PDB file of C-alpha atoms and ligand atoms in Angstrom:
ATOM      1  CA  MET A  12      98.598  88.332  95.963  1.00 77.00           C
ATOM      2  CA  PRO A  13     102.024  89.978  95.266  1.00 83.00           C
ATOM      3  CA  VAL A  14     102.076  93.137  93.213  1.00 93.00           C
ATOM      4  CA  SER A  15     101.557  92.238  89.871  1.00 89.00           C
ATOM      5  CA  PHE A  16     103.129  95.228  88.139  1.00 90.00           C
ATOM      6  CA  HIS A  17     106.553  96.766  88.533  1.00 92.00           C
ATOM      7  CA  LEU A  18     106.787  99.295  91.524  1.00 97.00           C
ATOM      8  CA  CYS A  19     110.178 101.011  90.668  1.00 98.00           C
ATOM      9  CA  GLN A  20     108.288 103.173  87.479  1.00 97.00           C
ATOM     10  CA  PRO A  21     104.712 102.341  87.645  1.00 96.00           C
ATOM     11  CA  GLY A  22     104.375 106.028  86.042  1.00 94.00           C
ATOM     12  CA  ARG A  23     101.698 108.785  86.586  1.00 94.00           C
ATOM     13  CA  GLY A  24     104.538 110.747  88.376  1.00 94.00           C
ATOM     14  CA  ALA A  25     105.638 107.996  90.410  1.00 97.00           C
ATOM     15  CA  SER A  26     109.092 106.787  90.504  1.00 98.00           C
ATOM     16  CA  CYS A  27     111.578 105.144  92.866  1.00 98.00           C
ATOM     17  CA  GLY A  28     115.314 105.035  93.683  1.00 98.00           C
ATOM     18  CA  ALA A  29     115.103 104.061  97.096  1.00 98.00           C
ATOM     19  CA  CYS A  30     117.045 100.842  97.043  1.00 98.00           C
ATOM     20  CA  CYS A  31     119.938 102.714  95.297  1.00 98.00           C
ATOM     21  CA  GLY A  32     120.555 104.403  98.435  1.00 98.00           C
ATOM     22  CA  LEU A  33     118.246 107.905  98.148  1.00 98.00           C
ATOM     23  CA  TYR A  34     116.869 108.124 101.519  1.00 97.00           C
ATOM     24  CA  ASN A  35     120.407 107.157 103.155  1.00 97.00           C
ATOM     25  CA  PHE A  36     120.886 110.104 104.886  1.00 96.00           C
ATOM     26  CA  ARG A  37     119.941 112.065 108.219  1.00 95.00           C
ATOM     27  CA  ASP A  38     118.904 114.819 105.935  1.00 94.00           C
ATOM     28  CA  HIS A  39     116.746 112.929 103.533  1.00 95.00           C
ATOM     29  CA  SER A  40     114.402 116.355 103.020  1.00 95.00           C
ATOM     30  CA  ARG A  41     113.430 116.728  99.499  1.00 97.00           C
ATOM     31  CA  ALA A  42     115.508 119.610  99.156  1.00 97.00           C
ATOM     32  CA  ALA A  43     118.409 117.758  99.908  1.00 96.00           C
ATOM     33  CA  LEU A  44     117.701 115.043  97.552  1.00 97.00           C
ATOM     34  CA  THR A  45     116.722 117.129  94.972  1.00 98.00           C
ATOM     35  CA  GLU A  46     120.617 118.972  95.161  1.00 97.00           C
ATOM     36  CA  ARG A  47     122.507 115.702  95.403  1.00 97.00           C
ATOM     37  CA  LEU A  48     120.355 114.126  92.588  1.00 98.00           C
ATOM     38  CA  ALA A  49     120.702 117.432  90.427  1.00 98.00           C
ATOM     39  CA  GLU A  50     124.307 117.486  90.882  1.00 98.00           C
ATOM     40  CA  GLN A  51     124.811 113.615  90.106  1.00 98.00           C
ATOM     41  CA  THR A  52     122.656 114.120  86.868  1.00 98.00           C
ATOM     42  CA  ALA A  53     124.689 117.113  85.517  1.00 98.00           C
ATOM     43  CA  ARG A  54     128.111 115.143  86.224  1.00 98.00           C
ATOM     44  CA  LEU A  55     126.811 112.003  84.658  1.00 98.00           C
ATOM     45  CA  ARG A  56     125.653 113.632  81.868  1.00 97.00           C
ATOM     46  CA  ALA A  57     128.465 115.382  81.106  1.00 97.00           C
ATOM     47  CA  VAL A  58     130.647 112.518  80.658  1.00 97.00           C
ATOM     48  CA  PRO A  59     131.181 110.302  77.952  1.00 97.00           C
ATOM     49  CA  LYS A  60     128.616 107.106  77.799  1.00 97.00           C
ATOM     50  CA  GLU A  61     131.598 104.597  78.535  1.00 98.00           C
ATOM     51  CA  ALA A  62     132.807 102.603  81.628  1.00 98.00           C
ATOM     52  CA  GLY A  63     136.025 104.515  82.267  1.00 98.00           C
ATOM     53  CA  ALA A  64     134.377 108.249  82.378  1.00 98.00           C
ATOM     54  CA  TYR A  65     131.715 106.682  84.699  1.00 98.00           C
ATOM     55  CA  ARG A  66     133.521 104.997  87.098  1.00 98.00           C
ATOM     56  CA  ALA A  67     135.926 108.054  87.132  1.00 98.00           C
ATOM     57  CA  ALA A  68     132.537 110.346  87.684  1.00 98.00           C
ATOM     58  CA  ALA A  69     131.242 108.083  90.484  1.00 98.00           C
ATOM     59  CA  ARG A  70     133.949 107.883  92.419  1.00 98.00           C
ATOM     60  CA  GLU A  71     134.220 111.763  92.513  1.00 98.00           C
ATOM     61  CA  LEU A  72     130.639 111.985  93.021  1.00 98.00           C
ATOM     62  CA  THR A  73     130.838 109.642  96.016  1.00 98.00           C
ATOM     63  CA  GLU A  74     134.144 111.279  97.559  1.00 97.00           C
ATOM     64  CA  SER A  75     132.552 114.922  97.505  1.00 96.00           C
ATOM     65  CA  ARG A  76     129.385 113.601  99.215  1.00 95.00           C
ATOM     66  CA  ARG A  77     128.677 116.365 101.817  1.00 91.00           C
ATOM     67  CA  GLU A  78     127.208 113.929 104.387  1.00 94.00           C
ATOM     68  CA  ALA A  79     128.119 110.012 105.316  1.00 96.00           C
ATOM     69  CA  PRO A  80     125.214 107.657 104.787  1.00 97.00           C
ATOM     70  CA  LEU A  81     123.149 107.159 107.922  1.00 96.00           C
ATOM     71  CA  PHE A  82     123.035 103.517 107.633  1.00 97.00           C
ATOM     72  CA  PRO A  83     126.974 102.722 106.587  1.00 95.00           C
ATOM     73  CA  ALA A  84     126.097  98.753 105.749  1.00 94.00           C
ATOM     74  CA  VAL A  85     123.226 100.333 103.170  1.00 95.00           C
ATOM     75  CA  ARG A  86     124.893 101.362  99.781  1.00 97.00           C
ATOM     76  CA  VAL A  87     124.382 104.702  98.216  1.00 98.00           C
ATOM     77  CA  CYS A  88     124.698 104.636  94.491  1.00 98.00           C
ATOM     78  CA  PRO A  89     126.300 107.799  92.595  1.00 98.00           C
ATOM     79  CA  LEU A  90     124.144 106.484  89.228  1.00 98.00           C
ATOM     80  CA  LEU A  91     121.344 107.730  90.837  1.00 98.00           C
ATOM     81  CA  GLY A  92     119.325 110.963  88.979  1.00 98.00           C
ATOM     82  CA  PHE A  93     116.648 112.426  87.366  1.00 98.00           C
ATOM     83  CA  ILE A  94     115.971 111.040  84.271  1.00 97.00           C
ATOM     84  CA  ASP A  95     113.818 113.655  82.785  1.00 96.00           C
ATOM     85  CA  ALA A  96     114.518 117.214  81.771  1.00 95.00           C
ATOM     86  CA  GLU A  97     111.907 118.368  84.421  1.00 96.00           C
ATOM     87  CA  GLN A  98     113.735 116.738  87.334  1.00 96.00           C
ATOM     88  CA  ARG A  99     110.358 114.842  88.144  1.00 97.00           C
ATOM     89  CA  GLN A 100     111.630 111.117  87.831  1.00 98.00           C
ATOM     90  CA  VAL A 101     114.134 109.815  89.584  1.00 98.00           C
ATOM     91  CA  GLY A 102     116.155 106.572  87.927  1.00 98.00           C
ATOM     92  CA  CYS A 103     119.209 104.918  86.983  1.00 98.00           C
ATOM     93  CA  LEU A 104     121.877 106.986  85.028  1.00 98.00           C
ATOM     94  CA  GLY A 105     123.652 104.132  83.545  1.00 98.00           C
ATOM     95  CA  HIS A 106     120.576 102.105  82.622  1.00 98.00           C
ATOM     96  CA  PRO A 107     120.757 101.617  78.622  1.00 98.00           C
ATOM     97  CA  LYS A 108     117.396 103.255  78.379  1.00 97.00           C
ATOM     98  CA  VAL A 109     119.265 106.323  79.893  1.00 97.00           C
ATOM     99  CA  THR A 110     122.616 106.301  78.317  1.00 97.00           C
ATOM    100  CA  GLY A 111     121.483 105.411  74.763  1.00 96.00           C
ATOM    101  CA  GLY A 112     121.867 102.158  74.888  1.00 97.00           C
ATOM    102  CA  VAL A 113     124.871 100.772  76.828  1.00 98.00           C
ATOM    103  CA  ASP A 114     124.753  99.243  79.952  1.00 98.00           C
ATOM    104  CA  LEU A 115     126.716 101.400  82.575  1.00 98.00           C
ATOM    105  CA  ARG A 116     125.138 100.003  85.759  1.00 98.00           C
ATOM    106  CA  ASP A 117     128.410  97.994  86.854  1.00 98.00           C
ATOM    107  CA  CYS A 118     130.058 101.222  87.136  1.00 98.00           C
ATOM    108  CA  GLY A 119     127.231 101.777  90.349  1.00 98.00           C
ATOM    109  CA  VAL A 120     127.486 100.025  93.947  1.00 98.00           C
ATOM    110  CA  TYR A 121     125.979  96.811  92.639  1.00 98.00           C
ATOM    111  CA  ARG A 122     126.343  94.573  89.665  1.00 98.00           C
ATOM    112  CA  ALA A 123     124.107  95.558  86.710  1.00 98.00           C
ATOM    113  CA  SER A 124     122.841  91.755  87.146  1.00 98.00           C
ATOM    114  CA  ILE A 125     121.793  92.601  90.698  1.00 98.00           C
ATOM    115  CA  CYS A 126     119.868  95.873  89.592  1.00 98.00           C
ATOM    116  CA  GLU A 127     118.446  94.505  86.658  1.00 97.00           C
ATOM    117  CA  THR A 128     116.806  91.468  88.884  1.00 96.00           C
ATOM    118  CA  PHE A 129     116.481  93.170  92.325  1.00 97.00           C
ATOM    119  CA  THR A 130     112.763  93.244  93.860  1.00 96.00           C
ATOM    120  CA  CYS A 131     112.091  95.156  97.351  1.00 96.00           C
ATOM    121  CA  PRO A 132     109.904  93.474  99.869  1.00 96.00           C
ATOM    122  CA  SER A 133     107.101  95.589  99.109  1.00 97.00           C
ATOM    123  CA  PHE A 134     106.816  93.293  95.618  1.00 97.00           C
ATOM    124  CA  GLY A 135     105.817  90.425  98.290  1.00 96.00           C
ATOM    125  CA  TRP A 136     104.044  92.642 101.045  1.00 96.00           C
ATOM    126  CA  LEU A 137     101.878  94.889  99.309  1.00 97.00           C
ATOM    127  CA  ASP A 138      98.960  93.654  97.251  1.00 96.00           C
ATOM    128  CA  ASP A 139      98.027  95.167  93.474  1.00 97.00           C
ATOM    129  CA  ALA A 140      95.170  97.642  94.994  1.00 97.00           C
ATOM    130  CA  GLN A 141      97.260  98.434  97.853  1.00 98.00           C
ATOM    131  CA  ALA A 142     100.351  99.561  95.496  1.00 98.00           C
ATOM    132  CA  ARG A 143      97.924 101.763  92.929  1.00 97.00           C
ATOM    133  CA  LEU A 144      96.316 103.491  95.940  1.00 98.00           C
ATOM    134  CA  VAL A 145     100.112 104.580  96.756  1.00 98.00           C
ATOM    135  CA  GLN A 146     100.790 105.525  93.128  1.00 98.00           C
ATOM    136  CA  ALA A 147      97.832 107.132  92.641  1.00 98.00           C
ATOM    137  CA  ALA A 148      97.895 109.369  95.982  1.00 98.00           C
ATOM    138  CA  CYS A 149     101.867 109.932  95.522  1.00 98.00           C
ATOM    139  CA  PRO A 150     102.363 110.850  92.042  1.00 96.00           C
ATOM    140  CA  ASP A 151     105.664 112.149  92.714  1.00 94.00           C
ATOM    141  CA  TRP A 152     109.480 110.818  93.075  1.00 97.00           C
ATOM    142  CA  TYR A 153     109.920 112.070  96.318  1.00 98.00           C
ATOM    143  CA  LEU A 154     106.711 110.817  98.374  1.00 98.00           C
ATOM    144  CA  TYR A 155     106.287 107.831  96.265  1.00 98.00           C
ATOM    145  CA  GLY A 156     109.657 106.207  97.130  1.00 98.00           C
ATOM    146  CA  LEU A 157     109.492 107.146 100.733  1.00 98.00           C
ATOM    147  CA  VAL A 158     105.566 105.644 100.630  1.00 98.00           C
ATOM    148  CA  ILE A 159     105.895 102.483  98.533  1.00 98.00           C
ATOM    149  CA  THR A 160     108.981 100.967 100.835  1.00 98.00           C
ATOM    150  CA  ASP A 161     107.055 101.311 103.820  1.00 98.00           C
ATOM    151  CA  VAL A 162     105.058  98.385 103.864  1.00 97.00           C
ATOM    152  CA  GLU A 163     104.021  98.928 107.323  1.00 97.00           C
ATOM    153  CA  PHE A 164     103.071 102.459 107.051  1.00 98.00           C
ATOM    154  CA  VAL A 165     100.637 101.497 104.413  1.00 98.00           C
ATOM    155  CA  ARG A 166      99.245  98.700 106.152  1.00 97.00           C
ATOM    156  CA  GLY A 167      98.941 100.784 108.972  1.00 98.00           C
ATOM    157  CA  CYS A 168      97.385 103.807 107.570  1.00 98.00           C
ATOM    158  CA  LEU A 169      94.632 101.139 106.301  1.00 98.00           C
ATOM    159  CA  ARG A 170      94.149  99.727 109.707  1.00 98.00           C
ATOM    160  CA  LEU A 171      93.477 102.824 110.970  1.00 98.00           C
ATOM    161  CA  ILE A 172      91.014 103.918 108.398  1.00 98.00           C
ATOM    162  CA  GLU A 173      89.217 100.485 108.749  1.00 98.00           C
ATOM    163  CA  ARG A 174      89.065 100.733 112.709  1.00 98.00           C
ATOM    164  CA  GLU A 175      87.602 104.446 112.580  1.00 97.00           C
ATOM    165  CA  LEU A 176      85.107 102.822 109.718  1.00 97.00           C
ATOM    166  CA  GLY A 177      84.241  99.745 111.576  1.00 96.00           C
ATOM    167  CA  GLY A 178      84.483  97.921 108.369  1.00 96.00           C
ATOM    168  CA  PRO A 179      86.846  97.232 105.785  1.00 95.00           C
ATOM    169  CA  ALA A 180      88.302  99.628 103.429  1.00 92.00           C
ATOM    170  CA  ARG A 181      89.033  99.112  99.707  1.00 95.00           C
ATOM    171  CA  PRO A 182      91.769 100.926  98.353  1.00 97.00           C
ATOM    172  CA  GLU A 183      90.556 100.468  94.877  1.00 96.00           C
ATOM    173  CA  ALA A 184      87.459 102.280  95.969  1.00 95.00           C
ATOM    174  CA  MET A 185      89.732 105.113  97.420  1.00 97.00           C
ATOM    175  CA  VAL A 186      91.615 105.534  93.911  1.00 97.00           C
ATOM    176  CA  ALA A 187      87.936 106.128  92.099  1.00 97.00           C
ATOM    177  CA  ARG A 188      86.882 108.817  94.424  1.00 97.00           C
ATOM    178  CA  PRO A 189      88.846 111.955  93.888  1.00 97.00           C
ATOM    179  CA  ALA A 190      87.919 113.825  97.349  1.00 98.00           C
ATOM    180  CA  VAL A 191      89.033 110.375  99.101  1.00 98.00           C
ATOM    181  CA  LEU A 192      92.008 110.215  97.441  1.00 98.00           C
ATOM    182  CA  ASP A 193      93.264 113.826  98.280  1.00 98.00           C
ATOM    183  CA  ALA A 194      92.479 113.262 101.664  1.00 98.00           C
ATOM    184  CA  VAL A 195      94.965 109.686 101.388  1.00 98.00           C
ATOM    185  CA  ARG A 196      97.237 111.621  99.588  1.00 98.00           C
ATOM    186  CA  ARG A 197      97.464 113.950 102.779  1.00 98.00           C
ATOM    187  CA  LEU A 198      97.541 111.431 105.375  1.00 98.00           C
ATOM    188  CA  PHE A 199     100.355 109.467 103.038  1.00 98.00           C
ATOM    189  CA  ALA A 200     102.226 113.256 102.680  1.00 98.00           C
ATOM    190  CA  LEU A 201     103.008 113.126 106.409  1.00 98.00           C
ATOM    191  CA  LYS A 202     105.990 111.236 105.605  1.00 97.00           C
ATOM    192  CA  GLU A 203     106.997 114.836 104.500  1.00 97.00           C
ATOM    193  CA  THR A 204     105.098 117.092 106.208  1.00 96.00           C
ATOM    194  CA  ALA A 205     104.372 115.673 109.694  1.00 95.00           C
ATOM    195  CA  ALA A 206     105.556 118.708 112.036  1.00 91.00           C
ATOM    196  CA  ASP A 207     107.586 118.518 115.272  1.00 90.00           C
ATOM    197  CA  ARG A 208     110.064 115.733 114.656  1.00 91.00           C
ATOM    198  CA  SER A 209     113.616 115.964 115.126  1.00 85.00           C
ATOM    199  CA  PRO A 210     114.642 116.410 111.279  1.00 80.00           C
ATOM    200  CA  TYR A 211     118.432 115.155 111.746  1.00 79.00           C
ATOM    201  CA  ALA A 212     117.897 112.599 114.236  1.00 88.00           C
ATOM    202  CA  ALA A 213     119.784 109.005 113.302  1.00 91.00           C
ATOM    203  CA  VAL A 214     115.980 107.902 111.856  1.00 93.00           C
ATOM    204  CA  PHE A 215     114.700 106.746 109.093  1.00 94.00           C
ATOM    205  CA  GLY A 216     110.792 106.022 109.407  1.00 95.00           C
ATOM    206  CA  ARG A 217     110.805 103.170 111.981  1.00 94.00           C
ATOM    207  CA  PHE A 218     114.566 102.652 111.842  1.00 96.00           C
ATOM    208  CA  THR A 219     118.056 103.387 113.220  1.00 95.00           C
ATOM    209  CA  PRO A 220     121.338 102.095 112.508  1.00 95.00           C
ATOM    210  CA  ASP A 221     122.818  99.481 115.326  1.00 95.00           C
ATOM    211  CA  THR A 222     126.612  99.466 116.299  1.00 93.00           C
ATOM    212  CA  GLU A 223     127.336  97.698 112.934  1.00 93.00           C
ATOM    213  CA  GLY A 224     125.364 100.675 110.598  1.00 92.00           C
ATOM    214  CA  GLU A 225     122.422  97.957 109.403  1.00 95.00           C
ATOM    215  CA  PRO A 226     119.079  99.565 110.163  1.00 96.00           C
ATOM    216  CA  VAL A 227     117.470  98.124 113.443  1.00 96.00           C
ATOM    217  CA  SER A 228     113.497  98.621 113.992  1.00 95.00           C
ATOM    218  CA  ARG A 229     112.723 101.071 116.728  1.00 95.00           C
ATOM    219  CA  THR A 230     110.240 101.050 119.759  1.00 95.00           C
ATOM    220  CA  ILE A 231     108.440 103.097 122.245  1.00 95.00           C
ATOM    221  CA  ASN A 232     109.174 102.765 125.802  1.00 95.00           C
ATOM    222  CA  TYR A 233     105.680 103.130 127.541  1.00 96.00           C
ATOM    223  CA  ALA A 234     107.157 102.630 130.937  1.00 96.00           C
ATOM    224  CA  ARG A 235     109.280 105.427 130.613  1.00 95.00           C
ATOM    225  CA  LEU A 236     107.146 107.721 129.131  1.00 96.00           C
ATOM    226  CA  GLY A 237     104.434 106.705 131.401  1.00 96.00           C
ATOM    227  CA  VAL A 238     102.031 106.485 128.821  1.00 96.00           C
ATOM    228  CA  ARG A 239      99.969 103.407 127.284  1.00 97.00           C
ATOM    229  CA  SER A 240      99.925 102.105 123.679  1.00 97.00           C
ATOM    230  CA  ALA A 241      97.733 103.600 121.132  1.00 98.00           C
ATOM    231  CA  PRO A 242      96.557 101.984 117.590  1.00 98.00           C
ATOM    232  CA  GLU A 243      98.135 105.287 115.932  1.00 98.00           C
ATOM    233  CA  ASP A 244     101.651 104.174 117.179  1.00 97.00           C
ATOM    234  CA  ASP A 245     103.119 102.165 114.602  1.00 97.00           C
ATOM    235  CA  VAL A 246     102.220 104.685 111.890  1.00 98.00           C
ATOM    236  CA  VAL A 247     103.758 107.476 114.422  1.00 97.00           C
ATOM    237  CA  LEU A 248     107.036 105.802 114.306  1.00 97.00           C
ATOM    238  CA  CYS A 249     106.712 104.969 110.232  1.00 97.00           C
ATOM    239  CA  LEU A 250     106.654 109.137 110.417  1.00 97.00           C
ATOM    240  CA  GLY A 251     110.150 109.221 112.047  1.00 96.00           C
ATOM    241  CA  TYR A 252     109.015 110.387 115.364  1.00 94.00           C
ATOM    242  CA  VAL A 253     111.546 110.021 117.942  1.00 88.00           C
ATOM    243  CA  SER A 254     109.196 109.665 121.199  1.00 76.00           C
ATOM    244  CA  ASP A 255     111.216 110.730 124.172  1.00 83.00           C
ATOM    245  CA  ASP A 256     108.156 112.726 125.357  1.00 91.00           C
ATOM    246  CA  ALA A 257     105.115 111.799 125.966  1.00 95.00           C
ATOM    247  CA  ASN A 258     103.404 114.865 124.963  1.00 95.00           C
ATOM    248  CA  ARG A 259     105.138 114.545 121.728  1.00 94.00           C
ATOM    249  CA  LEU A 260     103.924 111.415 121.166  1.00 96.00           C
ATOM    250  CA  ILE A 261     100.473 112.060 121.905  1.00 97.00           C
ATOM    251  CA  ALA A 262     100.517 115.051 119.533  1.00 96.00           C
ATOM    252  CA  ALA A 263     101.756 113.250 116.875  1.00 97.00           C
ATOM    253  CA  ARG A 264      98.924 110.829 117.684  1.00 98.00           C
ATOM    254  CA  GLU A 265      96.480 113.324 117.195  1.00 98.00           C
ATOM    255  CA  ARG A 266      98.078 114.662 114.066  1.00 98.00           C
ATOM    256  CA  VAL A 267      97.691 110.943 112.642  1.00 98.00           C
ATOM    257  CA  ARG A 268      94.136 110.875 113.963  1.00 98.00           C
ATOM    258  CA  LEU A 269      92.540 113.767 112.223  1.00 98.00           C
ATOM    259  CA  HIS A 270      93.871 112.828 108.955  1.00 98.00           C
ATOM    260  CA  VAL A 271      92.634 109.430 109.099  1.00 98.00           C
ATOM    261  CA  ARG A 272      89.196 110.829 109.856  1.00 98.00           C
ATOM    262  CA  ALA A 273      89.746 113.093 106.965  1.00 98.00           C
ATOM    263  CA  VAL A 274      89.700 109.993 104.879  1.00 98.00           C
ATOM    264  CA  THR A 275      86.876 108.439 106.719  1.00 98.00           C
ATOM    265  CA  ARG A 276      84.443 111.338 106.091  1.00 98.00           C
ATOM    266  CA  ALA A 277      85.493 111.442 102.736  1.00 98.00           C
ATOM    267  CA  LEU A 278      84.500 107.942 102.193  1.00 97.00           C
ATOM    268  CA  MET A 279      81.188 108.815 104.209  1.00 94.00           C
ATOM    269  CA  ASP A 280      80.298 111.566 102.313  1.00 89.00           C
TER     270      ASP A 280
HETATM  271  S1  SF4 B  16     113.100 100.156  96.165  1.00 64.77           S
HETATM  272 FE1  SF4 B  16     111.578  98.625  95.400  1.00 64.77          FE
HETATM  273  S2  SF4 B  16     110.105  99.609  94.587  1.00 64.77           S
HETATM  274 FE2  SF4 B  16     111.960 101.263  95.083  1.00 64.77          FE
HETATM  275  S3  SF4 B  16     113.532 101.049  93.378  1.00 64.77           S
HETATM  276 FE3  SF4 B  16     113.903  99.467  94.458  1.00 64.77          FE
HETATM  277  S4  SF4 B  16     112.742  97.584  93.899  1.00 64.77           S
HETATM  278 FE4  SF4 B  16     111.980  99.543  93.000  1.00 64.77          FE
HETATM  279  S1  SF4 B  17     123.230 101.429  88.999  1.00 64.77           S
HETATM  280 FE1  SF4 B  17     122.312  99.912  90.141  1.00 64.77          FE
HETATM  281  S2  SF4 B  17     122.031 100.633  92.266  1.00 64.77           S
HETATM  282 FE2  SF4 B  17     122.910 102.238  90.927  1.00 64.77          FE
HETATM  283  S3  SF4 B  17     121.415 103.901  90.484  1.00 64.77           S
HETATM  284 FE3  SF4 B  17     121.441 101.986  88.752  1.00 64.77          FE
HETATM  285  S4  SF4 B  17     119.912 100.826  89.684  1.00 64.77           S
HETATM  286 FE4  SF4 B  17     120.494 101.982  91.254  1.00 64.77          FE
END
């Protein structure tokens, strides 16, 4: 069953701007994105809420970008920003609810009608319980967007938990138990915290740009590394590890395994 609620602004701290190009940079660290969003927010808050001023500001913001998009074929919208004073919620600064009534989304990189109706694949590929688990475990704009849009990562983590448990893992039961939810939060937070990755490699999760700038899925060359595949490898790839070294791959698997075991230990307590 597809998700029955809106994934973009589900509340309780979670919000997402991934399809507006939020993470489409080599350096998609929290610090770099916070700086960019704050700059876009400050610029757009200062201009009159009308199309001419918004278009000019959007052009300036795009031209002054310090880094080119990682995937040139994927658009990055300068109208994305923080829609609350505390900088905890990412969202569209051209949306009528943010501008005070006027729809300025045509001044961004898509037509407003596309922004209004677009739903990413997570709407169809995650179910309600999985999406609620992500929302509860990632109550912040940076991590939520990284995880909710990575269906392979969410499914891969749940598969590993089930493998460790030797039976089904129910996401709704995980949400209901604070200690379990904390452990799931630390597992999902590996998207931000996992050590020993190459932070500025041309990768986003399991994707890298092809010659046209489109995202293509990466794989692990087991023959070249001289190792066999392992159940953790899907998650390891989703975390953005560049597996050019067998020892690094083995260490990354172990990191994932430890976090999965922490979840199953909490479930069995
Ligand atoms: S990537 Fe998906 S969840 Fe995120 S804002 Fe876009 S449509 Fe919504
Ligand atoms: S105008 Fe569209 S693409 Fe740009 S931030 Fe708003 S919703 Fe995203």
